[in-house]
Short mmCIF file of C-alpha atoms in Angstrom, two decimals:
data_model
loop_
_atom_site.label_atom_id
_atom_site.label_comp_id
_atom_site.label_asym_id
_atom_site.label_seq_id
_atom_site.Cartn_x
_atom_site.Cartn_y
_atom_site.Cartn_z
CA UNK A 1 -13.00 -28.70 43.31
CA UNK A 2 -14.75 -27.82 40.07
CA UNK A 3 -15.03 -23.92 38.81
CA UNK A 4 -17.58 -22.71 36.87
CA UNK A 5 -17.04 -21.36 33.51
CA UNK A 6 -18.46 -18.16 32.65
CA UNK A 7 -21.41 -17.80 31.06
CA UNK A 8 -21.93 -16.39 27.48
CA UNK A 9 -24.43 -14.50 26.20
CA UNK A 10 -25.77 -15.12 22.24
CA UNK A 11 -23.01 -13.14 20.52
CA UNK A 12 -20.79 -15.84 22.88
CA UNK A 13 -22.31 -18.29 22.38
CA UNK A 14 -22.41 -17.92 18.14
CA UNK A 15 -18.61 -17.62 18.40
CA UNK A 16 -18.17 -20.76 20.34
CA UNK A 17 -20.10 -22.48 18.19
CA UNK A 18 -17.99 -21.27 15.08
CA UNK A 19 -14.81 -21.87 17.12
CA UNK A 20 -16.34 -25.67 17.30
CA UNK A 21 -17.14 -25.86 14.10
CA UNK A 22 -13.95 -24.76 12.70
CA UNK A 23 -11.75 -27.56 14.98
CA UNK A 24 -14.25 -29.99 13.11
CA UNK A 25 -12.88 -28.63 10.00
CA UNK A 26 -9.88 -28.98 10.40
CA UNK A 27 -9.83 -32.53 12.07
CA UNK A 28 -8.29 -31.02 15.22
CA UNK A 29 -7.62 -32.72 18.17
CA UNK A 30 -10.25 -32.30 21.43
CA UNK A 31 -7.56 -30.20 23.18
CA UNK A 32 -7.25 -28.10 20.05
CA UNK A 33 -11.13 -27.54 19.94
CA UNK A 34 -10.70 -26.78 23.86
CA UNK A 35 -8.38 -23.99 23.08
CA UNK A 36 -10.71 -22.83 20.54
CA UNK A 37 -13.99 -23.06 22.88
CA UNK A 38 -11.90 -21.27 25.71
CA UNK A 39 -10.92 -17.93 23.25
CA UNK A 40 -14.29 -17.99 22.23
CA UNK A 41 -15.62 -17.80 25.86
CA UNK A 42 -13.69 -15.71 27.36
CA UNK A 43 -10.89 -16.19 29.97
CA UNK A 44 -12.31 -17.78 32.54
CA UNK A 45 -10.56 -20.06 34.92
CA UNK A 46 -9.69 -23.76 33.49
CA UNK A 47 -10.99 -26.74 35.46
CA UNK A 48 -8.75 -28.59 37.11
CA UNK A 49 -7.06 -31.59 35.13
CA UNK A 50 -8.54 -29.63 32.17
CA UNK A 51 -6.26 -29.73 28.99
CA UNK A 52 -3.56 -27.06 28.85
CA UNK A 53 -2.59 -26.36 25.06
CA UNK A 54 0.92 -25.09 24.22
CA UNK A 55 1.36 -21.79 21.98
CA UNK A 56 2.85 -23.56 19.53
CA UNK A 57 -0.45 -26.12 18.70
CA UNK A 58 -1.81 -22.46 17.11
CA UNK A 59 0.80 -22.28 14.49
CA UNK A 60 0.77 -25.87 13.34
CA UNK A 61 -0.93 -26.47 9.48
CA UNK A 62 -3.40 -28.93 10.94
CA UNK A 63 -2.44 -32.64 9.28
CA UNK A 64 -6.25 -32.84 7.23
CA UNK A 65 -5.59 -30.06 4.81
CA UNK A 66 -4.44 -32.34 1.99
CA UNK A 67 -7.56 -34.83 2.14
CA UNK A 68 -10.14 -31.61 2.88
CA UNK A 69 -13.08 -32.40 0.18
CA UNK A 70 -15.59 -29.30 -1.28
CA UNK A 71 -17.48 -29.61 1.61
CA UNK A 72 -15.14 -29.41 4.06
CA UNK A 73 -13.32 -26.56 2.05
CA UNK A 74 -16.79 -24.39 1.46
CA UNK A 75 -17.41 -24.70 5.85
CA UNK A 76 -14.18 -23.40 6.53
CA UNK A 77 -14.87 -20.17 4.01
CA UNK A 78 -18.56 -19.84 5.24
CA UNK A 79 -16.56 -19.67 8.70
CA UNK A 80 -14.34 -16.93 7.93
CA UNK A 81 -17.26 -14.82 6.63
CA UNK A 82 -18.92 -14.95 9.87
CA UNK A 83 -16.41 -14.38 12.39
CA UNK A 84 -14.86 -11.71 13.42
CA UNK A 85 -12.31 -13.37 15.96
CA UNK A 86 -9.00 -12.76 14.90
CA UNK A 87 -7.14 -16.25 16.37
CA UNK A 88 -10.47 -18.16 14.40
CA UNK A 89 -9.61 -16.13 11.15
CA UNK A 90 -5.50 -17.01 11.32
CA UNK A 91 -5.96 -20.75 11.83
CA UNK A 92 -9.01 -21.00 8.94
CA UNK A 93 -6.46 -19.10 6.49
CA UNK A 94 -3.47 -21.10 7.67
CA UNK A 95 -5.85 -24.16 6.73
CA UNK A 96 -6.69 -22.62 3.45
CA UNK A 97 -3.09 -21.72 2.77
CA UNK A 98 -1.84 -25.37 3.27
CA UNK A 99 -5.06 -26.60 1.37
CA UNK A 100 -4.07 -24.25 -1.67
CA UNK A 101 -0.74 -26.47 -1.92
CA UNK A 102 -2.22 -28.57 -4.36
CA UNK A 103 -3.87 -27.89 -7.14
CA UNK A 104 -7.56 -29.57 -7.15
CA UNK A 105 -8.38 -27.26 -4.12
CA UNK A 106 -6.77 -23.84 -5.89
CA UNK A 107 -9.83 -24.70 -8.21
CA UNK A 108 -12.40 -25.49 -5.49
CA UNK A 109 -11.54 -22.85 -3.72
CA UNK A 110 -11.69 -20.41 -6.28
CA UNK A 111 -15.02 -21.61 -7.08
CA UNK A 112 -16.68 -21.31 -4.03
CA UNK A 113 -15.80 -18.01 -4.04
CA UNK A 114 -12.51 -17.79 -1.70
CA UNK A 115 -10.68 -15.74 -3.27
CA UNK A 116 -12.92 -12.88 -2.61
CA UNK A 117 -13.11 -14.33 0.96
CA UNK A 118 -9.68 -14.37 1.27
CA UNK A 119 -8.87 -10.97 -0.05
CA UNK A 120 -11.51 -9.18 1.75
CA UNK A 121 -9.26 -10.16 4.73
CA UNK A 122 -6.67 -7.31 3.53
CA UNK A 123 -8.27 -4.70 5.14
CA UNK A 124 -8.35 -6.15 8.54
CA UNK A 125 -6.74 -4.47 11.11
CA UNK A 126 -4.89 -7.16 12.65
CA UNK A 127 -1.46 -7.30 11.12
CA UNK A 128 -1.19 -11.06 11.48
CA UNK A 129 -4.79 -11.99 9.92
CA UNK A 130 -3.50 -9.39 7.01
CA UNK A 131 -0.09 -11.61 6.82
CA UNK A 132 -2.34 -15.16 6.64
CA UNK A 133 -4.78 -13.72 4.20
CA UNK A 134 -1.20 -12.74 2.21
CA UNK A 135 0.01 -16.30 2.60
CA UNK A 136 -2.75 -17.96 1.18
CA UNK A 137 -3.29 -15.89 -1.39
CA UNK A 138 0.35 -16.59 -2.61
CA UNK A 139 -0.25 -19.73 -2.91
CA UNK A 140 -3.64 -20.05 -4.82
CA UNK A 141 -1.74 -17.31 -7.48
CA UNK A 142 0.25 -20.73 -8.93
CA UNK A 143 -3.02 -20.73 -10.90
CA UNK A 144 -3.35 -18.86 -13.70
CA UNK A 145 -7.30 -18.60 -13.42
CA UNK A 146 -6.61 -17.82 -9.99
CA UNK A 147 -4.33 -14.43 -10.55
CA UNK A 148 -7.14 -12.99 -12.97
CA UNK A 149 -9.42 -12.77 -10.10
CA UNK A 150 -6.49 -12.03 -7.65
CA UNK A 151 -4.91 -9.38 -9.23
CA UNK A 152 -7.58 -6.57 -8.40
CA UNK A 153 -6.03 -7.18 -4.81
CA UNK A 154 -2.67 -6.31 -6.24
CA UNK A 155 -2.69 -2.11 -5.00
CA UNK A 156 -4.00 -3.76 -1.71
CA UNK A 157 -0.86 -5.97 -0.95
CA UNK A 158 1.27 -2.50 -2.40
CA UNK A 159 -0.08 -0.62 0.38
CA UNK A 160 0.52 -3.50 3.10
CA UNK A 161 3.74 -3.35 2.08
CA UNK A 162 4.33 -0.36 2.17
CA UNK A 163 2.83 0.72 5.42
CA UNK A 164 3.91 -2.43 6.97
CA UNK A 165 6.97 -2.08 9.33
CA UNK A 166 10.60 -2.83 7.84
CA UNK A 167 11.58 -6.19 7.34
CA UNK A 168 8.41 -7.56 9.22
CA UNK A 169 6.61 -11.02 8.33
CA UNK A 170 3.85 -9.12 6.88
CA UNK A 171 5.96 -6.74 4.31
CA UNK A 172 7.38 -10.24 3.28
CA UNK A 173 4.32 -12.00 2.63
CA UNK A 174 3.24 -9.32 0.54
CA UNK A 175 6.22 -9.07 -1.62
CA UNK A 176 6.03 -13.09 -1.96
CA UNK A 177 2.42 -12.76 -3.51
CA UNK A 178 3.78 -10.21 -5.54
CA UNK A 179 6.59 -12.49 -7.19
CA UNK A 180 4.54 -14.68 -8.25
CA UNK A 181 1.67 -12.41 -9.45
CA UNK A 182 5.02 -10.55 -11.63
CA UNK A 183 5.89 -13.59 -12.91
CA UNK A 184 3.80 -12.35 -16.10
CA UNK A 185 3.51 -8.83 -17.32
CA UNK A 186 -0.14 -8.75 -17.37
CA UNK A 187 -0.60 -7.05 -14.17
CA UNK A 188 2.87 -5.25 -14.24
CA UNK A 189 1.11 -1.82 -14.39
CA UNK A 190 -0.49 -2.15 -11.51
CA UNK A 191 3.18 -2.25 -9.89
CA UNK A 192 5.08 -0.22 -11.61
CA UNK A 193 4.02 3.21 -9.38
CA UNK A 194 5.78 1.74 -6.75
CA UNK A 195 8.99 1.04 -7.84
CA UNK A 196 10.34 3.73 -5.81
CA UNK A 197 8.95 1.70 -2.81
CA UNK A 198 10.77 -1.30 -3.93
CA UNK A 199 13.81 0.15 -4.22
CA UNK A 200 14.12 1.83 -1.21
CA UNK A 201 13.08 -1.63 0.42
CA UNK A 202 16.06 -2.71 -1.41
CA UNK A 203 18.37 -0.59 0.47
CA UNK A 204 17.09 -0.46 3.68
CA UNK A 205 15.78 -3.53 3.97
CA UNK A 206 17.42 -7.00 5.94
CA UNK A 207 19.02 -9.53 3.77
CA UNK A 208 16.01 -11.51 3.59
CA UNK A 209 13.89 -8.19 2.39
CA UNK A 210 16.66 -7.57 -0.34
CA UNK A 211 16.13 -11.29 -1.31
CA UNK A 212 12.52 -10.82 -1.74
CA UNK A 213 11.79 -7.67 -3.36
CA UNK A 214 14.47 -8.62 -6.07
CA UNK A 215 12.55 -11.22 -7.06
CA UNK A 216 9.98 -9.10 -7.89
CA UNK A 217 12.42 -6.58 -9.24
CA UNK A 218 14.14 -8.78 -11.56
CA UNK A 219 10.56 -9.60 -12.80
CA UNK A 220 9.83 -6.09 -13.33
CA UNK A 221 12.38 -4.88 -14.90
CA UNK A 222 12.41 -7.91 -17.65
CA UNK A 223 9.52 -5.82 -19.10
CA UNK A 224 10.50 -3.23 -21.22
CA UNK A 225 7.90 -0.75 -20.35
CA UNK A 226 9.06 -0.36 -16.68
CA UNK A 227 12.62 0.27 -17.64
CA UNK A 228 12.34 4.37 -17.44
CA UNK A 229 10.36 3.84 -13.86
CA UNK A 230 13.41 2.07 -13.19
CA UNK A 231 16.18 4.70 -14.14
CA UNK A 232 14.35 7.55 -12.85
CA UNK A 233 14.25 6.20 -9.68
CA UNK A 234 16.94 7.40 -7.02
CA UNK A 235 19.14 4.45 -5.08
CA UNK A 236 22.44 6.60 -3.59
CA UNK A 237 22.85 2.58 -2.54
CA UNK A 238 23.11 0.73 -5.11
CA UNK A 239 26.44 0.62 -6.54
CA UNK A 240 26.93 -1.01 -2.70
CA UNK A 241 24.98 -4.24 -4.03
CA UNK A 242 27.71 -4.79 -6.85
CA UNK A 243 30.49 -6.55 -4.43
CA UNK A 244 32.10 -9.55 -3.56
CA UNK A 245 31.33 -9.43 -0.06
CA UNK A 246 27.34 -9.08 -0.50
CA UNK A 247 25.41 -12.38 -0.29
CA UNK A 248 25.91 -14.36 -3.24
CA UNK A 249 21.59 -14.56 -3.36
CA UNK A 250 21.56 -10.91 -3.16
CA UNK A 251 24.45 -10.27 -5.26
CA UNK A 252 23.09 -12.43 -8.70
CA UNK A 253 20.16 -10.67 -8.11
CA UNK A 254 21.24 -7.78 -8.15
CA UNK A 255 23.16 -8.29 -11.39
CA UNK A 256 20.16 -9.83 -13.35
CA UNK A 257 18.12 -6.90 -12.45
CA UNK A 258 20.83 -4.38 -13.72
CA UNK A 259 21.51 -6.54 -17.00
CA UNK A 260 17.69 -6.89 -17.64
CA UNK A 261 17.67 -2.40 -17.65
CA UNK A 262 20.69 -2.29 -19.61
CA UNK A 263 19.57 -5.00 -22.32
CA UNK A 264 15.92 -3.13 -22.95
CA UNK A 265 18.22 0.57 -22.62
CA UNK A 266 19.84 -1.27 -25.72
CA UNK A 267 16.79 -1.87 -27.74
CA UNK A 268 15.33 2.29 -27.13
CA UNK A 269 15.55 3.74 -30.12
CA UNK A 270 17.68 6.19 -28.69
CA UNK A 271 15.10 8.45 -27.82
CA UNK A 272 16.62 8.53 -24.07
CA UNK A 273 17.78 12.13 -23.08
CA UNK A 274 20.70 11.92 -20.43
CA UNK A 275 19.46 15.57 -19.02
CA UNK A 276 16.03 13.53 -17.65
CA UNK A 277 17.99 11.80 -14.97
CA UNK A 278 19.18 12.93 -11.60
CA UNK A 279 22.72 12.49 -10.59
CA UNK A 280 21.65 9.71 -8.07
CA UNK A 281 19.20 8.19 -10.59
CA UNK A 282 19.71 4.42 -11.63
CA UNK A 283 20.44 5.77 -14.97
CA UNK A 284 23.45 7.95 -13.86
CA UNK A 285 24.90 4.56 -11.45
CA UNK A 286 24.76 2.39 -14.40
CA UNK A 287 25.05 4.19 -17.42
CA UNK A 288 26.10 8.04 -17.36
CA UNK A 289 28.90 7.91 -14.43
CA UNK A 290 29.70 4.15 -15.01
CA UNK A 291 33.16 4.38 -14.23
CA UNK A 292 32.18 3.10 -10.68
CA UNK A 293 29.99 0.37 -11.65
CA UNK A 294 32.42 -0.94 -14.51
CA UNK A 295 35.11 -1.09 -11.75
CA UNK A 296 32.55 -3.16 -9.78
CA UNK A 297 32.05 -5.76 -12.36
CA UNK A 298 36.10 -5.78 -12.90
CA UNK A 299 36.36 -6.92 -9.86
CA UNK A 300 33.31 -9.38 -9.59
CA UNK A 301 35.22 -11.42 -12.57
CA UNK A 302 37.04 -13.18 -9.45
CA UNK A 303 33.72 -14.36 -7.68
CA UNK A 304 33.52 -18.33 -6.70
CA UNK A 305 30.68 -18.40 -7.93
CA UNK A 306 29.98 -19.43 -11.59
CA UNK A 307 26.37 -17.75 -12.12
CA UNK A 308 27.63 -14.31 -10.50
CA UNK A 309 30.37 -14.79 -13.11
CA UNK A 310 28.60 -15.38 -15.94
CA UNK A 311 25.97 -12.35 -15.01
CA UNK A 312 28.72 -10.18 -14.90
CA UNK A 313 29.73 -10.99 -18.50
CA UNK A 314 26.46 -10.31 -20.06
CA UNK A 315 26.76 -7.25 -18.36
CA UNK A 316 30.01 -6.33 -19.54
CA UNK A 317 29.23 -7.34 -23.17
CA UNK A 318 26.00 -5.48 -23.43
#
């Protein structure tokens, strides 16, 4: 015995249509473009002996991002302009993202105007279309031509982060774009107000959040002109990075971000005034009261492992 499916009216039946043309795309699979044409529809009841798609299918990069041509590429952005359905948004930038892994379609993308595409998808208000839109972006800012045009989105992923909850997949995707859009220091001042943010993520956050947002902080703090931003800022916490217990990732990070502050701290011109720092400042952990953090180091000398070692003596001999 056969059901019928609901009917749709035109809104319904525009979205289906988009739903279809996006499994087309992609090159998925007739029960992907099912799943797609029954979310689109509505939740009606599935025909008997009618395919039933696993929630897993959703997540998988579909296999025809690497050989996706212009054509196909400028369908699936004039796709995600027009819909508004959040599952059809997350599997066109999951496509994107994976198409973005090489570097002919970072162009082509950027071309057809993606980017713009792409980062208007920030200010959704579904956390996981936010996190995609994040994720692709990340990986079309391996292009230098790409970051100019992605960096006005840079105060945008700040405030995801920020507002994001702690440690979730969407705080991380933001702090991944924002390693590699540090890399430089062109668009440093754009992060350097919310250092303070980064920090604290450093001490609250999960081992993989500390991981993360020192990448960006070593990057940071290489520049010279964020080094005051750094040692105003209050971390109670930090000294508690500085031991040989602390994951050895975390750990050399750690160290690399305090040796870059206390190498450019080195080249002021000594016109740093001890009075202009808190007592729970970075300046006062690392430099003012450093009897703490020199014991530290002492004891990090006995580490297994050869790069923590050798961080700790450029520290030591600064």
């Amino acid at each position: 015995m056969l059901h019928r499916l609901p009917r749709t009216g035109k809104m319904g039946e525009r979205r289906i249509l988009r739903a279809a043309v996006l499994g087309l795309v992609l090159g998925a699979s007739a029960c992907y473009c099912y799943r797609l044409w029954r979310r689109a529809a509505g939740r009606g009841r599935r025909r008997r002996g009618a395919p039933c798609v696993p929630p897993s299918v959703m997540e998988e990069i579909p296999p025809s991002s690497q050989s996706m041509d212009a054509d196909a590429l400028q369908k699936l952005i004039h796709l995600l302009k027009a819909t508004d359905d959040p599952l059809i948004q997350e599997q066109a930038l999951i496509t994107l993202s994976n198409s973005a892994a090489f570097s002919v379609n970072q162009d082509i993308i950027r071309n057809l105007d993606g980017l713009s595409v792409i980062g208007g998808m920030l200010l959704d208000s579904v956390p996981t279309v936010k996190e995609k839109a994040l994720n692709a972006l990340n990986n079309l800012s391996m292009n230098i031509k790409n970051q100019e045009e992605i960096q006005v989105y840079i105060m945008e992923v700040c405030k995801n982060i920020e507002s994001a909850p702690l440690n979730s997949d969407l705080q991380l995707a933001g702090l991944r774009l924002l390693t590699n859009m540090s890399v430089t220091n062109d668009y440093h001042y754009k992060m350097i107000n919310k250092i303070p943010c980064f920090l604290h993520l450093l001490s609250e956050g999960s081992e993989r959040t500390q991981i993360q947002v020192l990448k960006v902080l070593v990057n940071l703090s290489a520049n010279p002109i964020t080094t005051r931003n750094f040692l105003k800022a209050q971390v109670p916490s930090l000294l508690l990075l500085f031991d040989n217990c602390i994951n050895t990732d975390i750990l050399l990070r750690a160290l690399v971000f305090a040796a870059n502050l206390k190498k450019n701290m080195n080249n002021e011109d000594g016109s740093m005034r001890e009075d202009e720092y808190s007592e729970d400042s970075v300046f006062s952990i690392l430099c003012k009261d450093s009897t703490a953090f020199a014991q530290k180091l002492a004891s990090l000398l006995h580490h297994p492992d050869t790069d923590v070692k050798e961080q700790v003596v450029r520290l030591l001999t600064q």
